[in-house]
Coordinates of C-alpha atoms and ligand atoms in Angstrom, one line a residue:
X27 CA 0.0 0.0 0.0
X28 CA 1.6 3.2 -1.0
X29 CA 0.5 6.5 0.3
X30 CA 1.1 9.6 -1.8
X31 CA 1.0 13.8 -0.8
X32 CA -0.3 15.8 -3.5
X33 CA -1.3 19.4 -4.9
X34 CA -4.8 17.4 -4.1
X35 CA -4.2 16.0 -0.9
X36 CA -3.4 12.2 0.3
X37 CA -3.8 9.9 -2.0
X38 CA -3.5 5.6 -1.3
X39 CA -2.6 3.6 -4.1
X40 CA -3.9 -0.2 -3.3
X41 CA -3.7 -2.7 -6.0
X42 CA -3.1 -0.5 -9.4
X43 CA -6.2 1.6 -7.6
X44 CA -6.0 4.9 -6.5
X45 CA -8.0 6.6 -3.7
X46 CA -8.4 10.1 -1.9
X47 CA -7.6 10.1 1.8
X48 CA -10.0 11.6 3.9
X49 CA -8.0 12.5 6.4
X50 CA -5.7 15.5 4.6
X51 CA -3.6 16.4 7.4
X52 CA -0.2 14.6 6.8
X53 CA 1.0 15.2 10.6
X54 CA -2.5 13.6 11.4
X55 CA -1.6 10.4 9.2
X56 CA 1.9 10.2 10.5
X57 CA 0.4 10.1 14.2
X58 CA -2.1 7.9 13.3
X59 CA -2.6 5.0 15.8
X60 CA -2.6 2.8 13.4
X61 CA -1.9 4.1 9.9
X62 CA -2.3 0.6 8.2
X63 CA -5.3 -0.6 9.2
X64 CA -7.2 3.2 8.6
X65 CA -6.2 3.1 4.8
X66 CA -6.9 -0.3 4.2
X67 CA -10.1 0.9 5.9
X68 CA -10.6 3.5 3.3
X69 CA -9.8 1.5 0.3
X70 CA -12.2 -1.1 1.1
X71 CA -15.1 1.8 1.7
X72 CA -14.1 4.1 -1.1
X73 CA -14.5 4.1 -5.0
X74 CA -11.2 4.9 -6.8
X75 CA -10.8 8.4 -7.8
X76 CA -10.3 9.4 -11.2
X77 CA -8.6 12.5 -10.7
X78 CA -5.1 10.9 -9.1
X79 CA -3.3 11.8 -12.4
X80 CA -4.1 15.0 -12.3
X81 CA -2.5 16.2 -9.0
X82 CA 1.2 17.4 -8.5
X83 CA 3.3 14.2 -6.5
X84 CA 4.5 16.6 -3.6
X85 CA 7.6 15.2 -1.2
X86 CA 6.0 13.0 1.1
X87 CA 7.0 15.4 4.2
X88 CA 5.2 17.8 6.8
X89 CA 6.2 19.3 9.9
X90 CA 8.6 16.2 10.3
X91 CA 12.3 16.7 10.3
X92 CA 14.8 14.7 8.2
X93 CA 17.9 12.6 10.1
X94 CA 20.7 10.7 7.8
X95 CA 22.6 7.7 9.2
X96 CA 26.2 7.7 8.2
X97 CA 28.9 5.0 7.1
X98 CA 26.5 2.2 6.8
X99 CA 27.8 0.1 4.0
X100 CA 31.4 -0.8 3.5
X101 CA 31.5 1.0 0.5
X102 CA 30.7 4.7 2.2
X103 CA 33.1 3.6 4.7
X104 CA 35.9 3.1 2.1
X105 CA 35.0 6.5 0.4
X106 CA 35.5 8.7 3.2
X107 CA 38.5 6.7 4.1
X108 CA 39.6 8.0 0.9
X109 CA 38.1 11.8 0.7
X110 CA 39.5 12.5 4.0
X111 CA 42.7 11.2 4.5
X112 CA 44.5 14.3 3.9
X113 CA 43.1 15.9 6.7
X114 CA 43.8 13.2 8.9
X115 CA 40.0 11.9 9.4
X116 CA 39.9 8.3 8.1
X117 CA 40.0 6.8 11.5
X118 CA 36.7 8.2 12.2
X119 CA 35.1 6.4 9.3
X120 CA 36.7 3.4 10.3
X121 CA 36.0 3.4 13.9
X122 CA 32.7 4.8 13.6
X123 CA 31.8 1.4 11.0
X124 CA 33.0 -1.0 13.9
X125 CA 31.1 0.9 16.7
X126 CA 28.2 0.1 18.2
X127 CA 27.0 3.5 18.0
X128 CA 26.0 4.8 14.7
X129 CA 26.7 8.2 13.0
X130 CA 23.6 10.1 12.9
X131 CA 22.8 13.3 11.7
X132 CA 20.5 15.9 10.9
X133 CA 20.0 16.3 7.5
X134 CA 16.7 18.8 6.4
X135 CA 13.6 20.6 7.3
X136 CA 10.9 20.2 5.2
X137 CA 11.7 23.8 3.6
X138 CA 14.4 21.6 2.1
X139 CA 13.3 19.0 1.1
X140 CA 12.9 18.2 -3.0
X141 CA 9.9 16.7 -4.3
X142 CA 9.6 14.1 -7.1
X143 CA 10.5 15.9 -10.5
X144 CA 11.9 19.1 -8.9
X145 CA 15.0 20.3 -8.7
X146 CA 17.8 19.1 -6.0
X147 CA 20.9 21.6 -5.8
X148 CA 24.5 21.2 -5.4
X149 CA 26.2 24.1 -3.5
X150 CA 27.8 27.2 -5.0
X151 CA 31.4 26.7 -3.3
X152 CA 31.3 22.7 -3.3
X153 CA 33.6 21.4 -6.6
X154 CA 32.8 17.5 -5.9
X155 CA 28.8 16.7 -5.6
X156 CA 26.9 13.4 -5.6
X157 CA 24.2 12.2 -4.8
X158 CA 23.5 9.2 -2.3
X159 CA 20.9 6.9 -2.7
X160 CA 19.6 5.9 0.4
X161 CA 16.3 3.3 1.9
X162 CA 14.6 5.9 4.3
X163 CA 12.7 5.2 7.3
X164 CA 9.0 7.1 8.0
X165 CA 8.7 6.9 11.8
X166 CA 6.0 8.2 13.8
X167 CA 6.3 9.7 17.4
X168 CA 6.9 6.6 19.3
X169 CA 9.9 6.3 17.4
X170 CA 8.2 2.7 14.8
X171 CA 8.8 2.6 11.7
X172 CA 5.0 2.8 10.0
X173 CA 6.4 3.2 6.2
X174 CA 9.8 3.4 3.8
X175 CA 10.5 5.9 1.1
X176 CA 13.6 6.6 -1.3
X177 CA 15.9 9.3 0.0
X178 CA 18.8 11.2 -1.9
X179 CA 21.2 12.7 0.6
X180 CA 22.9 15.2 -1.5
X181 CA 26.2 15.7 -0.3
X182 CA 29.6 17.8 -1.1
X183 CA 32.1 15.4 -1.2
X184 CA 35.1 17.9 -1.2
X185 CA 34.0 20.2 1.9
X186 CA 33.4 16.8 3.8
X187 CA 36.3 15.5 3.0
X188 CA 38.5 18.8 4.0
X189 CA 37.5 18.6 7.9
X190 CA 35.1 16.1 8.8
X191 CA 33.5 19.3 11.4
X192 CA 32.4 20.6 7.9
X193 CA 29.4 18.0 7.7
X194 CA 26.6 19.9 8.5
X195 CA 27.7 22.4 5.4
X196 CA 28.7 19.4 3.1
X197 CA 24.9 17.5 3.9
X198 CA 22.3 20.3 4.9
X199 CA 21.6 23.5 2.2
X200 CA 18.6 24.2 0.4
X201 CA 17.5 21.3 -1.8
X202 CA 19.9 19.2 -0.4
X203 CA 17.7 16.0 0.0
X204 CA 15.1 15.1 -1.8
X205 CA 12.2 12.4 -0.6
X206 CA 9.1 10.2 -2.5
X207 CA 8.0 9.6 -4.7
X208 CA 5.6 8.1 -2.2
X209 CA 5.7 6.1 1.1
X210 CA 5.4 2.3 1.0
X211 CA 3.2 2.7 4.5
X212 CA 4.3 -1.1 6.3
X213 CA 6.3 -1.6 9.6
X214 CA 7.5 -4.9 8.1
X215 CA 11.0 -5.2 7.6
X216 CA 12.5 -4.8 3.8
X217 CA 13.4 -7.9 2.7
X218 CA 17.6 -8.0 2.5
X219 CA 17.7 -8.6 -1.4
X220 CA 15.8 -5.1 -1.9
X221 CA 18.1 -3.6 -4.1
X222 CA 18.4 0.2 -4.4
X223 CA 19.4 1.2 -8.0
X224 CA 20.8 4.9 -9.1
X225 CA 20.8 6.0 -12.9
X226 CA 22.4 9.3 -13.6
X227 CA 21.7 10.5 -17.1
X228 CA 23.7 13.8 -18.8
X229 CA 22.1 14.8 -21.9
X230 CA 19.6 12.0 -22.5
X231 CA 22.5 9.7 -21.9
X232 CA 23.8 7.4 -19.1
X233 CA 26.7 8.9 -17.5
X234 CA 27.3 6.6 -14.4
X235 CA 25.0 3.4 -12.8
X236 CA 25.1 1.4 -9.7
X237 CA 23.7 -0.7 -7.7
X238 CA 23.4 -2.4 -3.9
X239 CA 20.7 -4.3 -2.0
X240 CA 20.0 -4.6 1.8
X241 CA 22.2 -7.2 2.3
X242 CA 25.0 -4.5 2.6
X243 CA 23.4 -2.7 4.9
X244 CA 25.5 -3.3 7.9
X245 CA 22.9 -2.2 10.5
X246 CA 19.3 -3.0 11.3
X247 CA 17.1 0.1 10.7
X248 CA 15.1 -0.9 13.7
X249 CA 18.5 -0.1 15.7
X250 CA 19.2 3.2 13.8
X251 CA 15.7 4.4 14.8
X252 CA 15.9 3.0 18.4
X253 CA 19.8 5.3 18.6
X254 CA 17.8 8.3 17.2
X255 CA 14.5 8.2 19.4
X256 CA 17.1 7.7 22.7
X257 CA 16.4 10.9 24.8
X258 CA 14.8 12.5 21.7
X259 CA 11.5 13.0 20.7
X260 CA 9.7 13.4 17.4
X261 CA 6.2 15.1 18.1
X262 CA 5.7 15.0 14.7
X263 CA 8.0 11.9 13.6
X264 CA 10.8 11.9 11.8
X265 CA 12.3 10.4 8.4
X266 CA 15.5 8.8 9.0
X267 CA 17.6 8.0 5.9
X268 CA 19.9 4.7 6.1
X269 CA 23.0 5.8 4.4
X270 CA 24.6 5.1 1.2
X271 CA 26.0 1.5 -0.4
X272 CA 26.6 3.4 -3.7
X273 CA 29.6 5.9 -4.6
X274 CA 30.2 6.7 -7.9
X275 CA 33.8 7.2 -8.8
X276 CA 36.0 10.2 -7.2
X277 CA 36.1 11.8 -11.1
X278 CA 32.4 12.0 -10.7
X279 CA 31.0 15.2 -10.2
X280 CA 27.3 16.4 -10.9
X281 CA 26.4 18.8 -13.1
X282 CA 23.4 21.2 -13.6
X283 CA 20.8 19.6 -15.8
X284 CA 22.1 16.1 -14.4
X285 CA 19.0 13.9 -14.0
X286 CA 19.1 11.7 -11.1
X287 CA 17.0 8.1 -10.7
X288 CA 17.1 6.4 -7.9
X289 CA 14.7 3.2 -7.9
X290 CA 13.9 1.2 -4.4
X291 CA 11.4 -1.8 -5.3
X292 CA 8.7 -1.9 -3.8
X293 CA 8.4 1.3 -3.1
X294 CA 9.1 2.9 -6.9
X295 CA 11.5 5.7 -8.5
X296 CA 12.6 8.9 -7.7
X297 CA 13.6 11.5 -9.8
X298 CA 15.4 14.3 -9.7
X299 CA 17.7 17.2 -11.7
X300 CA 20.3 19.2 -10.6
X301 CA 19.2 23.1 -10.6
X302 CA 21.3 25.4 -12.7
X303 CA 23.7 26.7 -10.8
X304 CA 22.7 30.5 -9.1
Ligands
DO4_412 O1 30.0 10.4 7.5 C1 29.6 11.1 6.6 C2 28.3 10.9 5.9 C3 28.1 9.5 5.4 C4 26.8 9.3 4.7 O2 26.0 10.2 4.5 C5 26.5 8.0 4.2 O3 27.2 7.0 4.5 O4 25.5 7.8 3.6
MG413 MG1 24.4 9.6 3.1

């Protein structure tokens, strides 16, 4: 069951169906007791709407803010080994890998947050952007995970890698994540051969492709969610994005007019192009 925000209000999509959600508040439906069992609720008492088409897909965000966990997969890990090690930070990568305390961070407020089919922006004083593909949690104010969506943590590879202190400027600007294209609403866990894909097209044409599934994923996001809850609260939830198994190459760079794609099955495909720059 997939639950969509729109220029129209919620919208449930329940076997190829599509119907409107009475409730429109999006805090309300994030605090819902039990978010499952009301949708399935109103797909069973409802006609399909027509007009789902129509509507603008809006992120799938409110008044909840956005956390990112860090050095996840092996493959992050090895990356920031490798950005950082002129500054002397590589041991924190590794260490923070092996602990039994993740990296978390704050990442957006809904103000930045990118939508499916807007723009996402690189910074004006970053020279090495990419973007990270990343499973991301929906949890509501008791800290459970009620639903997944696909996250892109946009992130300046060059001011992280000078000074690992510079994290907050390399991962938080406007337009610096971008969330949807909807939320798969379950609290089951992903099965560990979900693959996460990421396509990056320049011109029309495929400039770089990779892929990881959940398998990598050295942590449980049950665990990530339990560390960020700890002496914490959410009034309004929180979405908590897993980190990234997928770097492209350090000669990557994105460019304005770069199209991003980043597909999670079962939960669909977000897209999103870099804004000219200014
Ligand atoms: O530690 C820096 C950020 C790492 C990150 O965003 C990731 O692994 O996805
Ligand atoms: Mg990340």
């Amino acid at each position: 069951m997939k639950l969509y925000r729109t220029s129209n209000g919620p919208y449930l999509e329940k076997h190829g169906g599509f119907y409107r959600v009475p409730e429109t508040s999006w805090d309300a439906l994030v605090k819902h007791e039990d978010l499952h069992a009301y949708l399935s609720a109103v797909a069973e008492k409802s006609d399909p709407a027509e007009d789902f088409s129509s509507a603008q897909v809006l992120a799938p965000i409110a008044n909840q803010e956005v956390w990112a966990s860090g050095v996840t997969y092996y493959r992050s890990r090895s990356a920031r080994i490798e950005e950082s090690k002129d500054a002397g930070g590589g041991d924190f990568y590794d260490r923070v890998y092996s602990a039994e305390r993740p990296e978390l961070f704050f990442k957006a407020t809904a103000s930045r947050v990118a939508g499916p089919g807007s723009f996402v922006r690189i910074r004006s004083d970053a020279s090495w952007s990419v973007p990270e593909p990343e499973l991301t949690l929906l949890l509501n104010h008791r800290g459970q995970i009620i639903g997944y969506t696909v996250g892109n943590d946009m992130s300046s590879r060059d001011i992280e890698g000078e000074n690992p202190l510079y994290l907050p400027q390399a991962k938080v600007y406007d337009r610096s994540c971008a969330l949807g294209p909807c939320v798969l609403v379950s609290s089951e866990a992903l099965p560990s051969s979900t693959s996460i894909q990421l396509e990056i097209l320049r011109g029309g044409k495929t400039e770089f492709t990779g892929a990881t599934t959940l398998a990598e994923l050295k942590r449980k996001p049950a665990t990530l969610a339990e560390y960020l809850f700890r002496d914490n609260s959410f009034p309004n939830g929180a979405f908590l994005m897993t980190g990234t198994g997928i770097v492209p190459p350090d000669s990557f760079t994105l460019e304005p007019g770069d199209q991003i794609r980043i597909t999670i099955e079962p939960i669909g495909t977000l897209v999103n192009e870099v804004a000219p720059r200014g």
